[in-house]
XYZ file of C-alpha atoms in Angstrom:
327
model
C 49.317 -33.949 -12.843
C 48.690 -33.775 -9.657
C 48.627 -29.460 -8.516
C 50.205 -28.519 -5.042
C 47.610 -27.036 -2.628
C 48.743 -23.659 -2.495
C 48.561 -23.524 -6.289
C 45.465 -24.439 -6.594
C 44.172 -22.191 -3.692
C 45.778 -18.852 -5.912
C 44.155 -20.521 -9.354
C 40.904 -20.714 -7.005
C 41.893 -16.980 -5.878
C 42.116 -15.923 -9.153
C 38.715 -17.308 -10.904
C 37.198 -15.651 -7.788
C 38.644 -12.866 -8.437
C 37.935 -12.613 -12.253
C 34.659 -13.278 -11.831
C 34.116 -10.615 -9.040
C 35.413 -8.374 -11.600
C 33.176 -9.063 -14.354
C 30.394 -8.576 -12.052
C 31.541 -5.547 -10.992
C 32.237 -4.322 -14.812
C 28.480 -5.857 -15.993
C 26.916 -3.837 -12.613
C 28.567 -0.792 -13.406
C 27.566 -1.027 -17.437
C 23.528 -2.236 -16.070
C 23.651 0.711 -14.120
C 25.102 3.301 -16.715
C 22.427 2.475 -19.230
C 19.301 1.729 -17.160
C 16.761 1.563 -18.082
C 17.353 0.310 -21.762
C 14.570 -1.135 -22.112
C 10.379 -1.132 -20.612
C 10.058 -1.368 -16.421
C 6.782 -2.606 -15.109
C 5.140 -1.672 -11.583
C 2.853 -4.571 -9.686
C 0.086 -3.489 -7.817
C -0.985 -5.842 -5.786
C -4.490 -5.042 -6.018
C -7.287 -4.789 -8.707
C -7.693 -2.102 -11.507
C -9.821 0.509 -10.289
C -8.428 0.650 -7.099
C -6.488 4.420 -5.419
C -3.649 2.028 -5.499
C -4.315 1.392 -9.304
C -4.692 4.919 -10.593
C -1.394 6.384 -8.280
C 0.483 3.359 -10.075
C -0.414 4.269 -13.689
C 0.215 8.228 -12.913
C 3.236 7.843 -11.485
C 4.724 5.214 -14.087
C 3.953 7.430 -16.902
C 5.696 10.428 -15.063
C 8.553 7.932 -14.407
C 8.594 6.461 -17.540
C 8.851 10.407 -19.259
C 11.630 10.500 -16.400
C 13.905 7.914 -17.643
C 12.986 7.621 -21.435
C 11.293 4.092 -21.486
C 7.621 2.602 -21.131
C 6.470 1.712 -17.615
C 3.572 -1.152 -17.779
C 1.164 -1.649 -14.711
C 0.069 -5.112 -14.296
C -2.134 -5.893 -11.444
C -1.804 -8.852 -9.411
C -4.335 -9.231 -6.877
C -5.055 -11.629 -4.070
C -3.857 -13.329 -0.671
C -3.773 -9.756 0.909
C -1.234 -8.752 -1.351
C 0.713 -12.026 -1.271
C 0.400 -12.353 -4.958
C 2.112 -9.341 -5.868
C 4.571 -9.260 -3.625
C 5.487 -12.666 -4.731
C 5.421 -11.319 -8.095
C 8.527 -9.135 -7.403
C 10.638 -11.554 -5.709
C 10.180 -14.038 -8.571
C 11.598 -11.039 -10.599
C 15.681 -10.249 -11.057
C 16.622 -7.906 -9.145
C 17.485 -5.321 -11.266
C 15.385 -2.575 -11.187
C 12.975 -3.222 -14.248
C 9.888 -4.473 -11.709
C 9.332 -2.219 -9.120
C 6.337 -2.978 -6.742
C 3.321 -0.410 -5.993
C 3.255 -1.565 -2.268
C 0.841 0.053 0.576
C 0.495 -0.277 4.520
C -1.813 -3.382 4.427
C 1.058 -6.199 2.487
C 3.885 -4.094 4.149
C 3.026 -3.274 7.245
C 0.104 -5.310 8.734
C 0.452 -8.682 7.024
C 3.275 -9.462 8.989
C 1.211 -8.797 12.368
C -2.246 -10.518 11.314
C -1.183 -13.428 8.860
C 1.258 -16.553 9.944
C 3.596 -17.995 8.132
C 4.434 -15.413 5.674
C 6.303 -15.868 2.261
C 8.151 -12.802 2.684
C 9.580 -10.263 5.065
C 8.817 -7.041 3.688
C 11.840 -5.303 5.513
C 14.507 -7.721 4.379
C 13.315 -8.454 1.295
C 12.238 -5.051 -0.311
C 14.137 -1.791 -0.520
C 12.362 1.138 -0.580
C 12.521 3.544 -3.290
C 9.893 6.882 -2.650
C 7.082 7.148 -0.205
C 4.373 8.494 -2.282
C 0.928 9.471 -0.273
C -1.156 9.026 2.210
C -5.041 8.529 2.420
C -7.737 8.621 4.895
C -10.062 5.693 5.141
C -13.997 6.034 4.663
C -16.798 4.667 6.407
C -19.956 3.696 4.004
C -23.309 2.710 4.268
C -25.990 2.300 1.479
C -27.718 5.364 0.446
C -31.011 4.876 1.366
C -29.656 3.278 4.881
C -31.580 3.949 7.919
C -28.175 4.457 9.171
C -27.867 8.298 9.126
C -24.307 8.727 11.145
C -22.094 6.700 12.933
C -23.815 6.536 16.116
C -26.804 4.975 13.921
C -24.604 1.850 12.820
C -22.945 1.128 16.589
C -26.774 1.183 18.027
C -27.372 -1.423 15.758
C -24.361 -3.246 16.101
C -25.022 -3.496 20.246
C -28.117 -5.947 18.489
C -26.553 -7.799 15.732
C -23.701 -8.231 13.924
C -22.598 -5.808 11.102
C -21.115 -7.109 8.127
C -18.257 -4.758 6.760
C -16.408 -5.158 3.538
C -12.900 -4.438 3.168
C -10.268 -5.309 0.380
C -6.918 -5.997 2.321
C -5.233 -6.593 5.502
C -4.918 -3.013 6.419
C -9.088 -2.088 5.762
C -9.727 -5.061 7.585
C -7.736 -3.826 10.981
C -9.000 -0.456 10.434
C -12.441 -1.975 10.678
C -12.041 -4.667 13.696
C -10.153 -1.847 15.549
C -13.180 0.798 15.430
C -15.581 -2.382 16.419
C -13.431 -3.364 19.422
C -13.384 0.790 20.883
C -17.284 1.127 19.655
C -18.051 -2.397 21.592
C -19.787 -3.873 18.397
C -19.282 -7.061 16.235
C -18.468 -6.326 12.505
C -17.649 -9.502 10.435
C -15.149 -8.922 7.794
C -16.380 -9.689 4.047
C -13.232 -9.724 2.454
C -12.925 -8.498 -1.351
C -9.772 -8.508 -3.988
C -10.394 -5.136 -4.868
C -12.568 -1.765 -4.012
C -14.669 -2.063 -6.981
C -16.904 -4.780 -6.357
C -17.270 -3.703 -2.572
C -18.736 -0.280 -3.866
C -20.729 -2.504 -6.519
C -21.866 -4.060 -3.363
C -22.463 -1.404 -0.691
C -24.757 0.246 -3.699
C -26.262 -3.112 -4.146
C -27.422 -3.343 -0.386
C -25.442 -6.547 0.108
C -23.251 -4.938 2.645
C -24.075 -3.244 6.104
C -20.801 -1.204 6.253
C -17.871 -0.380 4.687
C -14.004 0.796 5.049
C -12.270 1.404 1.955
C -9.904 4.098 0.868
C -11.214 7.753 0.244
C -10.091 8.576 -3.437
C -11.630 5.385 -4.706
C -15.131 6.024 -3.301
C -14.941 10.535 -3.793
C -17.030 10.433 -7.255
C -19.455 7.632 -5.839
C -19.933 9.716 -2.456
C -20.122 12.927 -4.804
C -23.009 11.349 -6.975
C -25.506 10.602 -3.604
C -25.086 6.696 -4.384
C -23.288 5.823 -0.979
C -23.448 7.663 2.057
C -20.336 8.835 3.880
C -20.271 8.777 7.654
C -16.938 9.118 8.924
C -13.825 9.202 7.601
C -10.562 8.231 9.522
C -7.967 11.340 9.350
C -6.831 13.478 12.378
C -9.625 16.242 10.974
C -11.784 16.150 8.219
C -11.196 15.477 4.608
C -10.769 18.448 2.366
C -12.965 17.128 -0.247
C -15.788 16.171 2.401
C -16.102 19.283 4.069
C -19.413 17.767 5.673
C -18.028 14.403 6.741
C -17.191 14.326 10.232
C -13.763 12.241 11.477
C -14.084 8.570 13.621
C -12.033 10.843 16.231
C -14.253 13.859 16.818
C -17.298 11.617 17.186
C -15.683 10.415 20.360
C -13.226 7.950 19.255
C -10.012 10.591 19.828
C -7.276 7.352 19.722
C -8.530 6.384 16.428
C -6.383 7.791 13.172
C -5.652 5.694 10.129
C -4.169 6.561 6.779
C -3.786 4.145 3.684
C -0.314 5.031 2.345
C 1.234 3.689 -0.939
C 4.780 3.799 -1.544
C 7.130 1.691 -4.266
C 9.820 -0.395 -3.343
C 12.570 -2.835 -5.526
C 13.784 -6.384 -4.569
C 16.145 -5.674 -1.290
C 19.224 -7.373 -3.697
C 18.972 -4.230 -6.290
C 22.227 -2.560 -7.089
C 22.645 0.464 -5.035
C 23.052 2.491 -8.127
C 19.963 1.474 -9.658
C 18.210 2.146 -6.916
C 19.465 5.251 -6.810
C 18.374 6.338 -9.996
C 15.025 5.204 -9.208
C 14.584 7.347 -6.060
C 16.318 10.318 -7.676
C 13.397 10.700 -10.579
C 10.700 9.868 -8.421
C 12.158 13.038 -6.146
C 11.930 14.850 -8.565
C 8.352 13.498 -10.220
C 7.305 14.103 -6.661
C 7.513 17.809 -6.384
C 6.148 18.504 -10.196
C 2.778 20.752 -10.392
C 1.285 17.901 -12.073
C 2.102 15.613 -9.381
C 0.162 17.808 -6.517
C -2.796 18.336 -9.081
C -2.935 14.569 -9.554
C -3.050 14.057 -5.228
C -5.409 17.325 -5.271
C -7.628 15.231 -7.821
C -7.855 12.241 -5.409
C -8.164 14.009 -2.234
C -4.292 12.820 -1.049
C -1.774 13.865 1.140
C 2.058 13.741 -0.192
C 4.240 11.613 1.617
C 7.175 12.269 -0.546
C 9.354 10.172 1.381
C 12.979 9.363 0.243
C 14.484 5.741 0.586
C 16.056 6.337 4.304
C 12.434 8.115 5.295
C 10.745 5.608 3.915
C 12.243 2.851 5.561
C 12.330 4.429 8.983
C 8.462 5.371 8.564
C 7.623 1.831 7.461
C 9.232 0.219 10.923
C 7.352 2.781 12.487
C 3.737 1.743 11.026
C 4.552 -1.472 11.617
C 5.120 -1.216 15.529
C 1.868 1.003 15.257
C -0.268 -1.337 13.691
C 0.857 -4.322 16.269
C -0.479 -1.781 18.875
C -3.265 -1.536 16.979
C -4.052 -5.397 16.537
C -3.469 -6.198 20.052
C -5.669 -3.182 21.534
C -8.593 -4.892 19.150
C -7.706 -8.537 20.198
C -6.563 -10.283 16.297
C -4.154 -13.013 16.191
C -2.393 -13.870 13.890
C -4.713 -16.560 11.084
């Protein structure tokens, strides 16, 4: 039997309609009992790394939080590609959330072409969680003795540098271009093996975050020339700043931060950001950033999202005063 249009337009309607419903009703339930079972947080880097160690504090905290287990599973590679690839292969339902930092987020999308993601469309933020400055190493018995020692060599020769992401490596190519030398990037998956390395004498320089390297620098088996904050590092009393050794436009901070698939339900998300608020401002919480020689960027979603547009324009300033183009 053949079914007049109209009819078939309300029977249309009304599946649409139903099904919107059901939706709606299986949302609302997902969001009323989440998390009923274990979440997991990528890190797009390797074990052993600052970003490594805030992922694994925080996910216990947030998995005491909301009553289930939090697994970190580490996903390194392609500048952070890997991981953030990770998440978007992942439903969007809250249950993988994504340990991201400055270099996938923020300078990827300035230095790297054709990119499998656009980290403002496709993620939502959830909590900014700290900030760290960047250090500059050399090995410790180095006739390098400061940082004026490595740019008189580099007006010779080249330097080689290693870094372990996107963000290191701009840090690095933007203090060559304002010192005038030539430091070729050795790029790493993680920070381990670079401070394997820069022990090891197989490395002239290099940038990596300040946490990660604090016990090594501690210990007298790497030597710590400058670090990259607006004034010295707490923990490295001693250490003088890129900007006070006359380099006053340079400042750079490694920030971490964690962020859901953009699609998440609003309440979910919600949750989320509500117990890492209030993980955020625990004793335990400062003690753990105190440990590692962090600042607290205890950003909420809307913060979060406005500071991460902002880095972004910053590091494009940043790319083009040092001359990169996109690869």
């Amino acid at each position: 039997m053949r079914v007049p249009g109209l009819l078939r337009a309300l029977l249309l309607a009304s599946v649409a309609f139903t099904s919107a419903v059901a939706s709606g009703i299986a949302a609302a339930e997902s969001a009323a009992e989440f998390p009923s079972r274990p979440l997991r947080i990528i890190v797009p880097f390797t074990s052993g790394s600052g970003s490594d160690s805030s992922a694994r504090f925080y996910g216990e905290a947030l998995g005491r939080v909301l009553g289930q287990p939090v697994v970190v599973e580490n996903r390194p590679g392609a500048n952070g590609v890997i991981g953030i690839q990770a998440l978007k292969s992942a439903p969007a339902d809250g249950y993988t959330i994504l340990l991201a930092s400055n270099s996938p987020l923020s300078v990827n999308p300035i230095v790297l072409k054709n990119l499998p993601y656009d980290p403002l469309a496709d993620l939502r933020p959830v909590a900014g969680l700290s900030r760290n400055m960047n250090v500059f190493l050399v090995p410790v018995d180095s006739p390098w003795k400061t940082l004026a020692d490595v740019v008189a060599a580099g007006k010779s020769k080249p330097l080689s540098v290693g870094t372990y992401s996107a963000g290191y490596r701009l840090a690095a190519a933007w203090f060559g271009n304002l010192a005038g030398i030539k430091l070729v990037n050795i790029p790493y998956k993680g920070q381990a093996q670079i401070m394997t390395d820069i022990i090891g004498r197989q490395l002239d320089l290099a940038v990596v975050d300040t946490s990660g390297a604090l016990t090594l620098i501690r210990q007298g088996k790497v030597r710590a020339l400058a670090v990259s904050g607006e004034k010295r590092h707490h923990e490295l009393p001693e250490v003088p700043s890129v900007r006070e050794l006359g380099y006053p436009d340079y400042v750079q901070y490694s920030w971490v931060s964690f962020y859901v698939r953009a699609q998440t339900p609003d309440d979910i998300a919600d949750k989320l950001a509500g117990a890492m608020q209030s993980i955020l401002k625990t004793p335990e919480s400062i003690a753990f950033l105190a440990t590692k020689g962090s600042d607290l960027m205890p950003y909420a979603p809307q913060a979060m999202r406005a500071f991460h547009q902002a880095e972004i324009a910053r590091f494009r300033r940043v790319a083009q005063a040092a001359g990169i183009q996109p690869e």
